[in-house]
mmCIF file of C-alpha atoms in Angstrom:
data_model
loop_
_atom_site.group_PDB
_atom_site.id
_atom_site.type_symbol
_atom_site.label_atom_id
_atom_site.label_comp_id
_atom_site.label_asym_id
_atom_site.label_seq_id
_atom_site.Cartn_x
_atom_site.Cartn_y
_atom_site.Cartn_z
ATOM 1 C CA UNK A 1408 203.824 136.578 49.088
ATOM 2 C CA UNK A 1409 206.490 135.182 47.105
ATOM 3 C CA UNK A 1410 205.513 132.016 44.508
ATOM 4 C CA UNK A 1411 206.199 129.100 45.594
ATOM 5 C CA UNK A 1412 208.910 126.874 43.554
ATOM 6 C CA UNK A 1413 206.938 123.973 42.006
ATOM 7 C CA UNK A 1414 208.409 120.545 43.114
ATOM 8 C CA UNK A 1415 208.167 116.852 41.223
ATOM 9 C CA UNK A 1416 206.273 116.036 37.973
ATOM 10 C CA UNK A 1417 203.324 118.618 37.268
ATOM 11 C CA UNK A 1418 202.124 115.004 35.679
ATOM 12 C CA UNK A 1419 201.896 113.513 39.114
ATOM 13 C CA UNK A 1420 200.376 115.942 40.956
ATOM 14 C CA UNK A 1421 197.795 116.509 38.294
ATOM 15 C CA UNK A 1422 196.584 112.543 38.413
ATOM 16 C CA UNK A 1423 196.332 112.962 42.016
ATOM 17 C CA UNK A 1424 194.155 115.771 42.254
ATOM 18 C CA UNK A 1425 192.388 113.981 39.000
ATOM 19 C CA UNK A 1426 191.960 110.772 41.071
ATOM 20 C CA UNK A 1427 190.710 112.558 44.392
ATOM 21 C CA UNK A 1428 188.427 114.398 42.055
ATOM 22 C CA UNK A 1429 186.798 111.289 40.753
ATOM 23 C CA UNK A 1430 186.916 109.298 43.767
ATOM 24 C CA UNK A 1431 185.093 111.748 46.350
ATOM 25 C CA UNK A 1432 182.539 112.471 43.940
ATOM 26 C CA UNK A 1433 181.681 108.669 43.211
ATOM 27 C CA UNK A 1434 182.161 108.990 39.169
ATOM 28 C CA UNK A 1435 184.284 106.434 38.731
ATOM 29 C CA UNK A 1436 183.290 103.132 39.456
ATOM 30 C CA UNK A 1437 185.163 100.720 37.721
ATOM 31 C CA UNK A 1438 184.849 96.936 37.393
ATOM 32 C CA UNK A 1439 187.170 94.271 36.623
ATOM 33 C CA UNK A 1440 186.411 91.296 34.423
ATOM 34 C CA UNK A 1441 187.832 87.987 33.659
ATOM 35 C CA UNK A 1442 187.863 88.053 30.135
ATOM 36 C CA UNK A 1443 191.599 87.841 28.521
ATOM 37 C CA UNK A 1444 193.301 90.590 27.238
ATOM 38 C CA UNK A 1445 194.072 90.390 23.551
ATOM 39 C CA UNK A 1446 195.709 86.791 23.625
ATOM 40 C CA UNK A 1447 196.947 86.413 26.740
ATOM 41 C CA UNK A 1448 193.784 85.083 29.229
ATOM 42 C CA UNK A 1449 195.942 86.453 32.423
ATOM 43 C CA UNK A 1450 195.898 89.790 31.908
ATOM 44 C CA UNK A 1451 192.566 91.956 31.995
ATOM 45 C CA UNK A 1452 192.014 95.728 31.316
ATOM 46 C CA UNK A 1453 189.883 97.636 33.135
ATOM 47 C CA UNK A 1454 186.211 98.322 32.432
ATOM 48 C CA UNK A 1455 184.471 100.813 33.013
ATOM 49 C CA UNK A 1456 181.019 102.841 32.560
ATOM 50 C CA UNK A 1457 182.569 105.558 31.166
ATOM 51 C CA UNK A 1458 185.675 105.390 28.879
ATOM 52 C CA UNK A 1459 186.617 108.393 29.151
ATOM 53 C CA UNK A 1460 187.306 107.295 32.729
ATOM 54 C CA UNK A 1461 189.164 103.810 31.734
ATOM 55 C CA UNK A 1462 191.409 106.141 30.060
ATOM 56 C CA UNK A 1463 192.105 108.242 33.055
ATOM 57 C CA UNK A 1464 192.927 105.007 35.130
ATOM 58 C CA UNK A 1465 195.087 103.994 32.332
ATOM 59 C CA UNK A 1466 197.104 107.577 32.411
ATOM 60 C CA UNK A 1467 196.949 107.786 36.194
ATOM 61 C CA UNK A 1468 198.188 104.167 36.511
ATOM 62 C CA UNK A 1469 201.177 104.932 34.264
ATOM 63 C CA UNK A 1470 202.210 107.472 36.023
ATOM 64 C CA UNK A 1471 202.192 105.330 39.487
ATOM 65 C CA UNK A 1472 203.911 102.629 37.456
ATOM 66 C CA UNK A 1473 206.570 105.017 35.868
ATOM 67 C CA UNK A 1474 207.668 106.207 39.326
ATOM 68 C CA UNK A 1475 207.823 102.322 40.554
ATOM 69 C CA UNK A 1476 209.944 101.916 38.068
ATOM 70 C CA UNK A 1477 211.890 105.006 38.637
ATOM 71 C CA UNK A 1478 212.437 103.973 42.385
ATOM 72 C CA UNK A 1479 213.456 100.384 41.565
ATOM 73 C CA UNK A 1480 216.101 102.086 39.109
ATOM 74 C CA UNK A 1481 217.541 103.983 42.602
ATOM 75 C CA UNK A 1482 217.460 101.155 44.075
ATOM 76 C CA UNK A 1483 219.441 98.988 41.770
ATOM 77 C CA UNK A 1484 221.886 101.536 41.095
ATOM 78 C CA UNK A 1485 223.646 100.957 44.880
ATOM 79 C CA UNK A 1486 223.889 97.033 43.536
ATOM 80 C CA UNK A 1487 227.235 96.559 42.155
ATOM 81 C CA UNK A 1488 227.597 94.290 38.849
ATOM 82 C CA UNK A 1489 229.264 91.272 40.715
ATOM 83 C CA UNK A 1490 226.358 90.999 42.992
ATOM 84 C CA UNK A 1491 223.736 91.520 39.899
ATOM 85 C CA UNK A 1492 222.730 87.848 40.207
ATOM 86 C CA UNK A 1493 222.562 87.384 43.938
ATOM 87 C CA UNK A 1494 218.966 86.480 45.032
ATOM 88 C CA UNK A 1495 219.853 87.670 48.674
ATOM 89 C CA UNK A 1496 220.486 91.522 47.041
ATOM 90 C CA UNK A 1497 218.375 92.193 44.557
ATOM 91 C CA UNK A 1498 215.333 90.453 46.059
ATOM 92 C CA UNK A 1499 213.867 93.471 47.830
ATOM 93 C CA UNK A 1500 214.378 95.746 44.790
ATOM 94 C CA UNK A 1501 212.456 93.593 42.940
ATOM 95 C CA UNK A 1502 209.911 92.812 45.141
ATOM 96 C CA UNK A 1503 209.687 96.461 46.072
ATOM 97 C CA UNK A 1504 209.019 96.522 42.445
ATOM 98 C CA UNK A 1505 206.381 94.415 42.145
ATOM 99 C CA UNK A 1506 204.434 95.314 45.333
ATOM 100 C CA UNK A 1507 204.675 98.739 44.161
ATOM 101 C CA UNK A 1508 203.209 97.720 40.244
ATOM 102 C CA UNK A 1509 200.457 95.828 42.070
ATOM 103 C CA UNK A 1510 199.272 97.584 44.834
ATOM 104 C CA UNK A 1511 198.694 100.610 42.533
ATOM 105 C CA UNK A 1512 197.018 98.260 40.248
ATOM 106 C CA UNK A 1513 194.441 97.257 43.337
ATOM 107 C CA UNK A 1514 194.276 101.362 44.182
ATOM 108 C CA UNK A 1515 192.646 101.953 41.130
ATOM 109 C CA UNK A 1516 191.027 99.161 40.594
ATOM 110 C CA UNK A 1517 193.069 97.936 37.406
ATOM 111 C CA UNK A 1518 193.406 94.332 36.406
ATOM 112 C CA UNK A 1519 196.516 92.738 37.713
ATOM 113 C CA UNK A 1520 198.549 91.267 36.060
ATOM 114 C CA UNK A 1521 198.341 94.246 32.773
ATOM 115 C CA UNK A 1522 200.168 94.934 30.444
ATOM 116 C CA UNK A 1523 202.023 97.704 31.691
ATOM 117 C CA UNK A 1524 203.545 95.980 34.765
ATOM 118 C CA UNK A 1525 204.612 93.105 32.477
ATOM 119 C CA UNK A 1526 206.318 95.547 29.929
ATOM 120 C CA UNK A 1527 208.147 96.781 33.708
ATOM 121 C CA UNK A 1528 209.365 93.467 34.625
ATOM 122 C CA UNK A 1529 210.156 92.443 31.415
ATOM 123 C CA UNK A 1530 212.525 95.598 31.593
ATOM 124 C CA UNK A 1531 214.222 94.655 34.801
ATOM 125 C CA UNK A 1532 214.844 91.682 33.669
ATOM 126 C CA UNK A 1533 216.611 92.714 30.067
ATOM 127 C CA UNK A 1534 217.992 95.574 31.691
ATOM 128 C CA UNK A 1535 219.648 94.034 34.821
ATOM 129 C CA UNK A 1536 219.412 90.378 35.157
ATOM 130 C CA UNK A 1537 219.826 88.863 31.433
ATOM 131 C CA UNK A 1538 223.171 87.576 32.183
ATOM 132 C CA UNK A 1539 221.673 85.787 35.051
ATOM 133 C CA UNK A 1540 221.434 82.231 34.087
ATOM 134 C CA UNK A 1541 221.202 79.014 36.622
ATOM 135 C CA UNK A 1542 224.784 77.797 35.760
ATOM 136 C CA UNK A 1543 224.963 73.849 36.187
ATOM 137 C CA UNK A 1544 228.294 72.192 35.712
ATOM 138 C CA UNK A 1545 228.018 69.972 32.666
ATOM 139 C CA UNK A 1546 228.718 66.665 33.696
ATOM 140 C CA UNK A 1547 231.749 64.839 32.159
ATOM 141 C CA UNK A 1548 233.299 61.092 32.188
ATOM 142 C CA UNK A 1549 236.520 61.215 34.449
ATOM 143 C CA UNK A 1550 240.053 60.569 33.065
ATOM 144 C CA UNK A 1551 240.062 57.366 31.513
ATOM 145 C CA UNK A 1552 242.585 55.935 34.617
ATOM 146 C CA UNK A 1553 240.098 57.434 37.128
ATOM 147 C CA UNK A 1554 237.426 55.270 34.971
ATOM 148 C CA UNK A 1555 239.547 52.112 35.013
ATOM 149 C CA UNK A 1556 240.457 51.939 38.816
ATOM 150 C CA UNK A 1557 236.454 52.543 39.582
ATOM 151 C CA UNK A 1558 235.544 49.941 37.868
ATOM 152 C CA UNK A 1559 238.405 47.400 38.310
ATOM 153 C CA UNK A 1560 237.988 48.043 42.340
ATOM 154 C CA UNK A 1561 234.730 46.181 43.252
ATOM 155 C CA UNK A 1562 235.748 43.236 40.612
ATOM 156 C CA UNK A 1563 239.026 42.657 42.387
ATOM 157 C CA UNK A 1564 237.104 42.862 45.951
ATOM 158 C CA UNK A 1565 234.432 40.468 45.351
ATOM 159 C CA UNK A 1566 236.571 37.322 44.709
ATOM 160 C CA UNK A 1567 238.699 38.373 47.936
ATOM 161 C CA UNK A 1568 235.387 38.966 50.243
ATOM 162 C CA UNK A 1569 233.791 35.539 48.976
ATOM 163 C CA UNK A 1570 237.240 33.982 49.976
ATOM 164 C CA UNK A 1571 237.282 36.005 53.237
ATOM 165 C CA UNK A 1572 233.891 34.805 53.838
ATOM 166 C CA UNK A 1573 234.558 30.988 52.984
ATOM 167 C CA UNK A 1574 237.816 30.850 54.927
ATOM 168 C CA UNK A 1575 236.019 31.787 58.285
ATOM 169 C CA UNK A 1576 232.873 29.655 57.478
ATOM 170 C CA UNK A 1577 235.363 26.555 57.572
ATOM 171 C CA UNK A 1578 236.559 26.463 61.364
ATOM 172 C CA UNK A 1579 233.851 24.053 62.317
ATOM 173 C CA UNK A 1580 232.337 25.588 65.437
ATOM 174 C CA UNK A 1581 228.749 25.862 65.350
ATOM 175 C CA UNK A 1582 227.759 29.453 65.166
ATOM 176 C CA UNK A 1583 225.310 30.046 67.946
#
């Protein structure tokens, strides 16, 4: 029988068999705590009761996370640069993105958000979208004979309204 050619990352296939290992047999049973990571209270590592498994969720979970990544790059390489900042193109990308960075995250049990999957987004975003700013118009005073007619307008109007409304007052019919 001839060898079979080996396809994708030796690295992926590996953690697989790695995390079927360790999940049929029960020996990892890991358990997520509230408790901040370094300074930032919203991100939390995993624990674990063994750390040489912690460290096999971390290496498994980059893995999942580099090939989230690696798909999102696919799939913003059909987005032209014009449409870079359109919410209506790259939204799927980028959710794709993050559903992808969190549901591996709840797979193996790993606290969400981490650090990883912020270093990921924080990519995207330098990468693609950091000339994507809200642009608002600065607002400006008109020309100064734009200015001038707006505001010499309603003075002009009032005196001929209150003589408008005097002149019709005075016909002497009772108003009923």
């Amino acid at each position: 029988m001839a060898p079979r050619a080996q396809k994708g990352s030796g690295r992926l296939s590996r953690g697989l068999l790695l995390l079927w290992a360790f999940l049929g047999t029960g020996l990892c049973h890991v358990d997520t705590e509230a408790k901040g990571f370094g300074q930032d209270g919203r991100t939390s590592p995993p624990t674990a009761k063994f750390n040489w498994s912690v460290q096999l969720i971390e290496e498994m979970y980059s893995n999942f996370t580099q090939n989230c990544w690696e798909f999102f790059v696919d799939l913003m390489s059909n987005v032209t640069a014009s449409e870079l900042c359109e919410w209506k193109v790259i939204s799927r990308p980028y959710s794709l993105l993050q559903a992808c960075l969190e549901g591996w995250a709840d797979h193996l049990r790993y606290g969400y958000p981490n650090a990883l999957a912020e270093q990921y987004i924080f990519q995207s975003h330098h990468r693609y979208f950091h000339n994507c700013t809200l642009e608002h118009q600065a607002y400006s005073d008109p020309p100064e004979d734009v200015l001038l007619a707006m505001i010499i307008a309603p003075i002009c109007l009032i005196p001929f309204l209150v003589t408008l409304v005097i002149w019709r007052s005075k016909d002497g019919k009772a108003q009923p």
